[in-house]
JSON list of C-alpha atoms in Angstrom, two decimals:
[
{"chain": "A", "resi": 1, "resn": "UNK", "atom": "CA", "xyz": [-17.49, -23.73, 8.60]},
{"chain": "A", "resi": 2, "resn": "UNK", "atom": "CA", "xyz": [-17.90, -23.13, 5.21]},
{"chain": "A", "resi": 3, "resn": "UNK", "atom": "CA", "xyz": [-20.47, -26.13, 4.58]},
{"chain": "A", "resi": 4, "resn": "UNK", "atom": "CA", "xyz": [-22.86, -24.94, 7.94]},
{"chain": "A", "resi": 5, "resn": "UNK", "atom": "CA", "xyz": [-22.85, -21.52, 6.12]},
{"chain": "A", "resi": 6, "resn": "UNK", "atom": "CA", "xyz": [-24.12, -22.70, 2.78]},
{"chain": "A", "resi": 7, "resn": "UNK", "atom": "CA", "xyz": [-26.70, -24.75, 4.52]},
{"chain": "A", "resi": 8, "resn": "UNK", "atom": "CA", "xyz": [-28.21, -21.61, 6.42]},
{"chain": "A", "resi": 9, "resn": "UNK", "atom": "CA", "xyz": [-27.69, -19.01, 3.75]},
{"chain": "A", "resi": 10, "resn": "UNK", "atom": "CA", "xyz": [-27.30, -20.85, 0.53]},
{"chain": "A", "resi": 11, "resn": "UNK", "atom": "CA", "xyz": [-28.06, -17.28, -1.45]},
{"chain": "A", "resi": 12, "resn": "UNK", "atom": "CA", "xyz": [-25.98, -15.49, 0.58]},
{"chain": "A", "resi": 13, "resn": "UNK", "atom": "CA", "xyz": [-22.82, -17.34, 1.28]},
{"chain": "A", "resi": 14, "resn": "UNK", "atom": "CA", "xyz": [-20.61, -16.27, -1.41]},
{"chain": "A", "resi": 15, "resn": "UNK", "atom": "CA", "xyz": [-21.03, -12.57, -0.27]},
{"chain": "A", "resi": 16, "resn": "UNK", "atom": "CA", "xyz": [-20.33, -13.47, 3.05]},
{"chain": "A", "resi": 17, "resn": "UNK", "atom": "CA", "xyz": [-16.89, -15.52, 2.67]},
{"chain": "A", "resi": 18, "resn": "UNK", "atom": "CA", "xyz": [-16.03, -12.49, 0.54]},
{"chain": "A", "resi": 19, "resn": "UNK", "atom": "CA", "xyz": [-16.71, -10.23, 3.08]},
{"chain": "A", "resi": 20, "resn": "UNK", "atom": "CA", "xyz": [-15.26, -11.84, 5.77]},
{"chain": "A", "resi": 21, "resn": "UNK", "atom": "CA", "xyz": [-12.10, -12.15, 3.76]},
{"chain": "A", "resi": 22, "resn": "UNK", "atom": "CA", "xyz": [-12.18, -8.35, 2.81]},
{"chain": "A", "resi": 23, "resn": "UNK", "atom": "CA", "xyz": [-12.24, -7.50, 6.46]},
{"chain": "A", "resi": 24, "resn": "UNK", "atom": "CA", "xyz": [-8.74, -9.69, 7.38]},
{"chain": "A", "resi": 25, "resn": "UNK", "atom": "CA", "xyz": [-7.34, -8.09, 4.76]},
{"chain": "A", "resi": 26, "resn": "UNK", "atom": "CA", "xyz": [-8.92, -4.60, 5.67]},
{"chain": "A", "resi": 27, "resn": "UNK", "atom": "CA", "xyz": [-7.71, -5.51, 9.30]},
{"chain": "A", "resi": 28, "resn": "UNK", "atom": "CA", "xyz": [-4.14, -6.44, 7.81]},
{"chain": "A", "resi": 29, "resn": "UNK", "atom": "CA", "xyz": [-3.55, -3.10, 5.74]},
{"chain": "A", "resi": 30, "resn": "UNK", "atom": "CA", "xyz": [-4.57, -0.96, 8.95]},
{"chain": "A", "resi": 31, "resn": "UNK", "atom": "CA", "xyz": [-2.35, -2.82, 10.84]},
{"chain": "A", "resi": 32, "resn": "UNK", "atom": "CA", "xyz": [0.56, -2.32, 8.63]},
{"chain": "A", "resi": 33, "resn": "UNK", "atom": "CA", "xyz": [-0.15, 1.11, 7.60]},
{"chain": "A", "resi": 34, "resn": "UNK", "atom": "CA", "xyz": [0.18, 2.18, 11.13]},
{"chain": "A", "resi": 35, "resn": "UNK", "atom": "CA", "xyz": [2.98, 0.56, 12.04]},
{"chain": "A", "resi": 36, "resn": "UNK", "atom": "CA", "xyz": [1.74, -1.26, 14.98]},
{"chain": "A", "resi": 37, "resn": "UNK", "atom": "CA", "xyz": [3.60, -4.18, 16.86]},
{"chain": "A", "resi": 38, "resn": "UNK", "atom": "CA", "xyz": [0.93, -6.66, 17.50]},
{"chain": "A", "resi": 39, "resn": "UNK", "atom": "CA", "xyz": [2.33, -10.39, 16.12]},
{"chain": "A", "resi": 40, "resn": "UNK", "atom": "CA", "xyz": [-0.59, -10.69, 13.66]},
{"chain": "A", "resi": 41, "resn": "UNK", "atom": "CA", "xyz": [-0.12, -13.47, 11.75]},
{"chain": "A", "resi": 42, "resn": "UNK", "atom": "CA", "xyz": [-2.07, -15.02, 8.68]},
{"chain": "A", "resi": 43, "resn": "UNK", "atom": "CA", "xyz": [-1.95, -18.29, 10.06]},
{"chain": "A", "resi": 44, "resn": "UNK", "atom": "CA", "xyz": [-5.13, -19.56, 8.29]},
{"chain": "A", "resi": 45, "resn": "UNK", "atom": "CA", "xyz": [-7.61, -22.63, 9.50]},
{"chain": "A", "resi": 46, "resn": "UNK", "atom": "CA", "xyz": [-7.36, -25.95, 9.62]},
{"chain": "A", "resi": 47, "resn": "UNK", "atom": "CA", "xyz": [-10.70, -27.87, 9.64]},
{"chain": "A", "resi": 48, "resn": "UNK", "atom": "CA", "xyz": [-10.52, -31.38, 10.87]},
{"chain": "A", "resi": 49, "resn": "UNK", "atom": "CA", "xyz": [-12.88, -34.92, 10.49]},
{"chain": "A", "resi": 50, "resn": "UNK", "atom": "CA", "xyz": [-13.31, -37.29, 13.28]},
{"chain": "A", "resi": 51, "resn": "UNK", "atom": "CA", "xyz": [-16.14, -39.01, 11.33]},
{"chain": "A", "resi": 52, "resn": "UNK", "atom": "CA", "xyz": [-16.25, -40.70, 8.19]},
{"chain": "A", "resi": 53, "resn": "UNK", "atom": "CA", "xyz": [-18.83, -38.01, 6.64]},
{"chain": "A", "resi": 54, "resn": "UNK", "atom": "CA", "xyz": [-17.15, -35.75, 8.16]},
{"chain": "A", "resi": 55, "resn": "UNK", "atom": "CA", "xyz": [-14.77, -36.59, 5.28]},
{"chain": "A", "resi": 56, "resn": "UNK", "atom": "CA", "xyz": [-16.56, -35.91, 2.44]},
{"chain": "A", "resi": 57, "resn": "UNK", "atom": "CA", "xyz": [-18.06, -32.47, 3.48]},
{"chain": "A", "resi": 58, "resn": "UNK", "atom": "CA", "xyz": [-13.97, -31.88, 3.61]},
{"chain": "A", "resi": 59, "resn": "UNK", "atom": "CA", "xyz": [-13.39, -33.55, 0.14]},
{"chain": "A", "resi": 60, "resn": "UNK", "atom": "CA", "xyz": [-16.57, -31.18, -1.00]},
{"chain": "A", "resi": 61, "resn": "UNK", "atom": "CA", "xyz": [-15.66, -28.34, 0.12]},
{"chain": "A", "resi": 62, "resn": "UNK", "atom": "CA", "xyz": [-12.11, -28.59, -1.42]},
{"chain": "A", "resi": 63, "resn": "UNK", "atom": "CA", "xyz": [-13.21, -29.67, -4.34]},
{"chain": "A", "resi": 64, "resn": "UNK", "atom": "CA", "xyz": [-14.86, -26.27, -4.61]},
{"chain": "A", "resi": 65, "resn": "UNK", "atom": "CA", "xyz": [-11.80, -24.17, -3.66]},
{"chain": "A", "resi": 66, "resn": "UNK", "atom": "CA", "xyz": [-12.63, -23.65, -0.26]},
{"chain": "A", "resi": 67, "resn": "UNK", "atom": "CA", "xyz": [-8.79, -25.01, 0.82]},
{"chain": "A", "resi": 68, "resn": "UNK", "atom": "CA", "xyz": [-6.25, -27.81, 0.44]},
{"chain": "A", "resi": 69, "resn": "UNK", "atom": "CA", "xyz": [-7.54, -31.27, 1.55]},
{"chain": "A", "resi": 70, "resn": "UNK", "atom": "CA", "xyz": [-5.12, -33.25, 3.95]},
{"chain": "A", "resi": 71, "resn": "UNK", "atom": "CA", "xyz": [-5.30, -36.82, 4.08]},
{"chain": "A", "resi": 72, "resn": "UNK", "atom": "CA", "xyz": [-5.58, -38.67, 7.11]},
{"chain": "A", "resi": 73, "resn": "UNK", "atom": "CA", "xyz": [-1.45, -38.92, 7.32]},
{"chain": "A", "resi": 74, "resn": "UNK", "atom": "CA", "xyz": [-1.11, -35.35, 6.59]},
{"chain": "A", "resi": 75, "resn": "UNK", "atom": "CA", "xyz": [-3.60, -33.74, 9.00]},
{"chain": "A", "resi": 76, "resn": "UNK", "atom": "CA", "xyz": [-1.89, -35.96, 11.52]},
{"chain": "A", "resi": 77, "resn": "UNK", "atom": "CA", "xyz": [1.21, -34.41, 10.43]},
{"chain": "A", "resi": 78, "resn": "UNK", "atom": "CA", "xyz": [-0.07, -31.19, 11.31]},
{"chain": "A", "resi": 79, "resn": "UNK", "atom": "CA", "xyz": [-1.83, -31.95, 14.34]},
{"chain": "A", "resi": 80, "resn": "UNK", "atom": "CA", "xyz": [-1.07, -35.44, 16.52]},
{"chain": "A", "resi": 81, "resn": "UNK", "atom": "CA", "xyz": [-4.78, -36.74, 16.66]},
{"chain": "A", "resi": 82, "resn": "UNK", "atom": "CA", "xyz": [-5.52, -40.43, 16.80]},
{"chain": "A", "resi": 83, "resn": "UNK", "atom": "CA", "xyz": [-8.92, -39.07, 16.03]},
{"chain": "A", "resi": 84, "resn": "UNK", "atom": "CA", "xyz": [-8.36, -36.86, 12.88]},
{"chain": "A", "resi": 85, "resn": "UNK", "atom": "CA", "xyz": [-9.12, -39.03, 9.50]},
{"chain": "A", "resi": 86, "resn": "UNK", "atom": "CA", "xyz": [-8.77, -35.90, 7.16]},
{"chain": "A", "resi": 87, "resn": "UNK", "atom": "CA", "xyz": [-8.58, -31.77, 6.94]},
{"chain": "A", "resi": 88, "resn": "UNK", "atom": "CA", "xyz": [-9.17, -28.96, 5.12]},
{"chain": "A", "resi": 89, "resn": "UNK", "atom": "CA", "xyz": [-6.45, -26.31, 4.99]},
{"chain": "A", "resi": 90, "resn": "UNK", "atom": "CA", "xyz": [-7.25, -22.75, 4.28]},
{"chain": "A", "resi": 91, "resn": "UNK", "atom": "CA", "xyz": [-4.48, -20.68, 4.32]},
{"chain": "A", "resi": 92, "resn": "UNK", "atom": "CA", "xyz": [-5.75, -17.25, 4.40]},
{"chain": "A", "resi": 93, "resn": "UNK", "atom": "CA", "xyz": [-8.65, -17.26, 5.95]},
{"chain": "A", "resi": 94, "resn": "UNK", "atom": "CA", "xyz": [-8.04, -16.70, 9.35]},
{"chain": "A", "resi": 95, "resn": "UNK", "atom": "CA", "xyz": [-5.12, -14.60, 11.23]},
{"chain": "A", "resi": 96, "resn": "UNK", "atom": "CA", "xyz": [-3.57, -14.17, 15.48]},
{"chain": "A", "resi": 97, "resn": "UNK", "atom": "CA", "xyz": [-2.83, -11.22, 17.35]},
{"chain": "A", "resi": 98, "resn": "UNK", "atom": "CA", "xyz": [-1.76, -10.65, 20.28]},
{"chain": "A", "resi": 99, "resn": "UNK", "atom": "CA", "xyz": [-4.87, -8.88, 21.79]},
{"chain": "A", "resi": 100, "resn": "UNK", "atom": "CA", "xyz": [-3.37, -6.90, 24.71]},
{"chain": "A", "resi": 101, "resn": "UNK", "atom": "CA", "xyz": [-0.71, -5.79, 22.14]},
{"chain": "A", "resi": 102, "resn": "UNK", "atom": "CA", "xyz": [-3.60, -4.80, 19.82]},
{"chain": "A", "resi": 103, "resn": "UNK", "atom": "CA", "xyz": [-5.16, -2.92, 22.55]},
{"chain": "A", "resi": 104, "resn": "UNK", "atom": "CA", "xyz": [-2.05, -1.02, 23.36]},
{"chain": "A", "resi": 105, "resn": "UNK", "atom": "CA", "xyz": [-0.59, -0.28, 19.71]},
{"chain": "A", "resi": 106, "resn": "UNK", "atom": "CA", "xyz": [-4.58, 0.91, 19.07]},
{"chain": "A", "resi": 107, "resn": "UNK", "atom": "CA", "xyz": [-4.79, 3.74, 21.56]},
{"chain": "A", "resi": 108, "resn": "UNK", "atom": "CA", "xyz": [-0.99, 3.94, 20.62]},
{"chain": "A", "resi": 109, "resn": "UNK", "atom": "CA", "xyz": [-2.05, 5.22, 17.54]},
{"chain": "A", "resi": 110, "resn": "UNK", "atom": "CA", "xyz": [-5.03, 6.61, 18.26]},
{"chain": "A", "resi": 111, "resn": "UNK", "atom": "CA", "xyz": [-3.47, 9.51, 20.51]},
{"chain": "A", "resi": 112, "resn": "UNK", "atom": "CA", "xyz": [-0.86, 9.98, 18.04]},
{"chain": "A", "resi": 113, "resn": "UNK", "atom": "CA", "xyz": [-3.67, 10.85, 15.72]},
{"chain": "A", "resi": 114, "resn": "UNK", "atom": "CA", "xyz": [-4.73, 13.32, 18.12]},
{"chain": "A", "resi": 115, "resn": "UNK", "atom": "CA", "xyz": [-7.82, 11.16, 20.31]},
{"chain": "A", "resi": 116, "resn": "UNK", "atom": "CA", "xyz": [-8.34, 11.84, 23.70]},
{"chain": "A", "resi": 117, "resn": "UNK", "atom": "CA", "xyz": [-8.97, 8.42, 25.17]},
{"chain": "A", "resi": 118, "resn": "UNK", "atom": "CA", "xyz": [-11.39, 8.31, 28.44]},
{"chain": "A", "resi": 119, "resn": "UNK", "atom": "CA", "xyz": [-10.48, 5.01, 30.60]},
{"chain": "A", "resi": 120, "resn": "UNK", "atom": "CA", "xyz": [-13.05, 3.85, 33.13]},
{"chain": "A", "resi": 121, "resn": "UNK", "atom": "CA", "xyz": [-15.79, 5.96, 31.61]},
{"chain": "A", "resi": 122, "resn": "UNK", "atom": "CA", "xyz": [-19.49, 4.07, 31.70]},
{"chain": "A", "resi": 123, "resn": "UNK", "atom": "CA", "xyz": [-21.42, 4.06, 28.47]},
{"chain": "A", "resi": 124, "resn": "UNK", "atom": "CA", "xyz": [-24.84, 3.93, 29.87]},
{"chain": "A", "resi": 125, "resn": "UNK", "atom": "CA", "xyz": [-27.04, 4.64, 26.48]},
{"chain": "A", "resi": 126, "resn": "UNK", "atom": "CA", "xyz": [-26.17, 5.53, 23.00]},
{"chain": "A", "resi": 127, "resn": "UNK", "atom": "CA", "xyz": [-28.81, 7.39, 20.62]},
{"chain": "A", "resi": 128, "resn": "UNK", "atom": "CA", "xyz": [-28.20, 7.67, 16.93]},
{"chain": "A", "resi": 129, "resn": "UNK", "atom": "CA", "xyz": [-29.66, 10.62, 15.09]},
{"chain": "A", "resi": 130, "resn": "UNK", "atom": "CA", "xyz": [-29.31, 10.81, 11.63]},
{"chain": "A", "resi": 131, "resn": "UNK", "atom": "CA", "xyz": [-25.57, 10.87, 10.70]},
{"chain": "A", "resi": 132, "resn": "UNK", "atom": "CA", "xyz": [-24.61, 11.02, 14.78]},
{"chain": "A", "resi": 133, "resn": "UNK", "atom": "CA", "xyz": [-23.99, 9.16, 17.70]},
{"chain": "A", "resi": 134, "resn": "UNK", "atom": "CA", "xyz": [-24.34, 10.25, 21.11]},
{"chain": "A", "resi": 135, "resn": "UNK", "atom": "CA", "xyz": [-23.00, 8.20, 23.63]},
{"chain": "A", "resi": 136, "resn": "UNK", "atom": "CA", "xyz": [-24.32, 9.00, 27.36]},
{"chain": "A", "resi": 137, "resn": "UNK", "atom": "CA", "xyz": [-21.92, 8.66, 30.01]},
{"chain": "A", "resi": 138, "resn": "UNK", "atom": "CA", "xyz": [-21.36, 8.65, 33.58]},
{"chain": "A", "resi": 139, "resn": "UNK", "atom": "CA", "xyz": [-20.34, 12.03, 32.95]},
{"chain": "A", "resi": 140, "resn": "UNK", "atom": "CA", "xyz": [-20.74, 14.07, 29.92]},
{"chain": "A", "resi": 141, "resn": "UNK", "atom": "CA", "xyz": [-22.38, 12.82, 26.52]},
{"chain": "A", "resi": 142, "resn": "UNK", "atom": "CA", "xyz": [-20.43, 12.77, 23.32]},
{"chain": "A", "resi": 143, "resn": "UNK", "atom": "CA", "xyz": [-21.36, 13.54, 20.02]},
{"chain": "A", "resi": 144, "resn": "UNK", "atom": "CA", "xyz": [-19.63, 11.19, 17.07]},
{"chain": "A", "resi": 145, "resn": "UNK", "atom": "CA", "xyz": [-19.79, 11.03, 13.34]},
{"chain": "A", "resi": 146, "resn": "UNK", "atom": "CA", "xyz": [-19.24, 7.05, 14.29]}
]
């Protein structure tokens, strides 16, 4: 979690929850834009104590803005642990999808966009060359701004 970050990259954390939160919402706007039917939900994280320190990384890390602390009755509430003495809620920093639906509703959209999609085709090596990929196959290579 949040705490584990800050101890490895202490300069670099900030920029990294940001990030990470830009991309779910990135994720979230591409999803809606194109319409697709793939039960994402912004169902956010719930961080839990078993230990008494535990706790007060929790308290900490609330205390910062990093999510709503439960109390040991509350996160108990939310999940039935006899082992949970706190949590940390943060609403919107995780999301679910269904992934076989995201699959689908992707190459949905992606041949309605006018891609040619390849099943069961081998990448066996992938060069990059100034502002292109190529992506050697099984069969032919292809040649991608991406």
């Amino acid at each position: 979690g949040y705490e584990n970050g800050k101890a490895r990259w202490p300069n670099e954390i900030d920029t990294l929850e940001a990030m990470g939160l830009e991309n779910l919402d990135g994720m979230q706007a591409e999803i809606t834009e194109l319409g697709l039917d793939v039960e994402w939900e912004r169902s956010g994280m719930l961080g839990v104590a078993t230990e008494p320190h535990q706790v007060e990384w929790l308290e900490d890390s609330a205390a910062q803005g990093h999510g709503r602390l439960l109390d040991l009755t509350q996160v108990r509430e939310e999940v039935h642990s006899p082992t949970y003495l706190a949590g940390l809620f943060s609403p919107d920093t995780c999301a679910i999808v269904n992934p076989a639906k995201l699959a689908l509703e992707l190459a949905r959209a992606c041949r309605e966009a006018g891609v040619e999609i390849f099943e069961r085709t081998t990448a066996t090596r992938i060069d990059s060359g100034g502002a292109a990929l190529r992506v050697h196959t099984d069969g032919p290579a292809i040649t991608c701004r991406q």
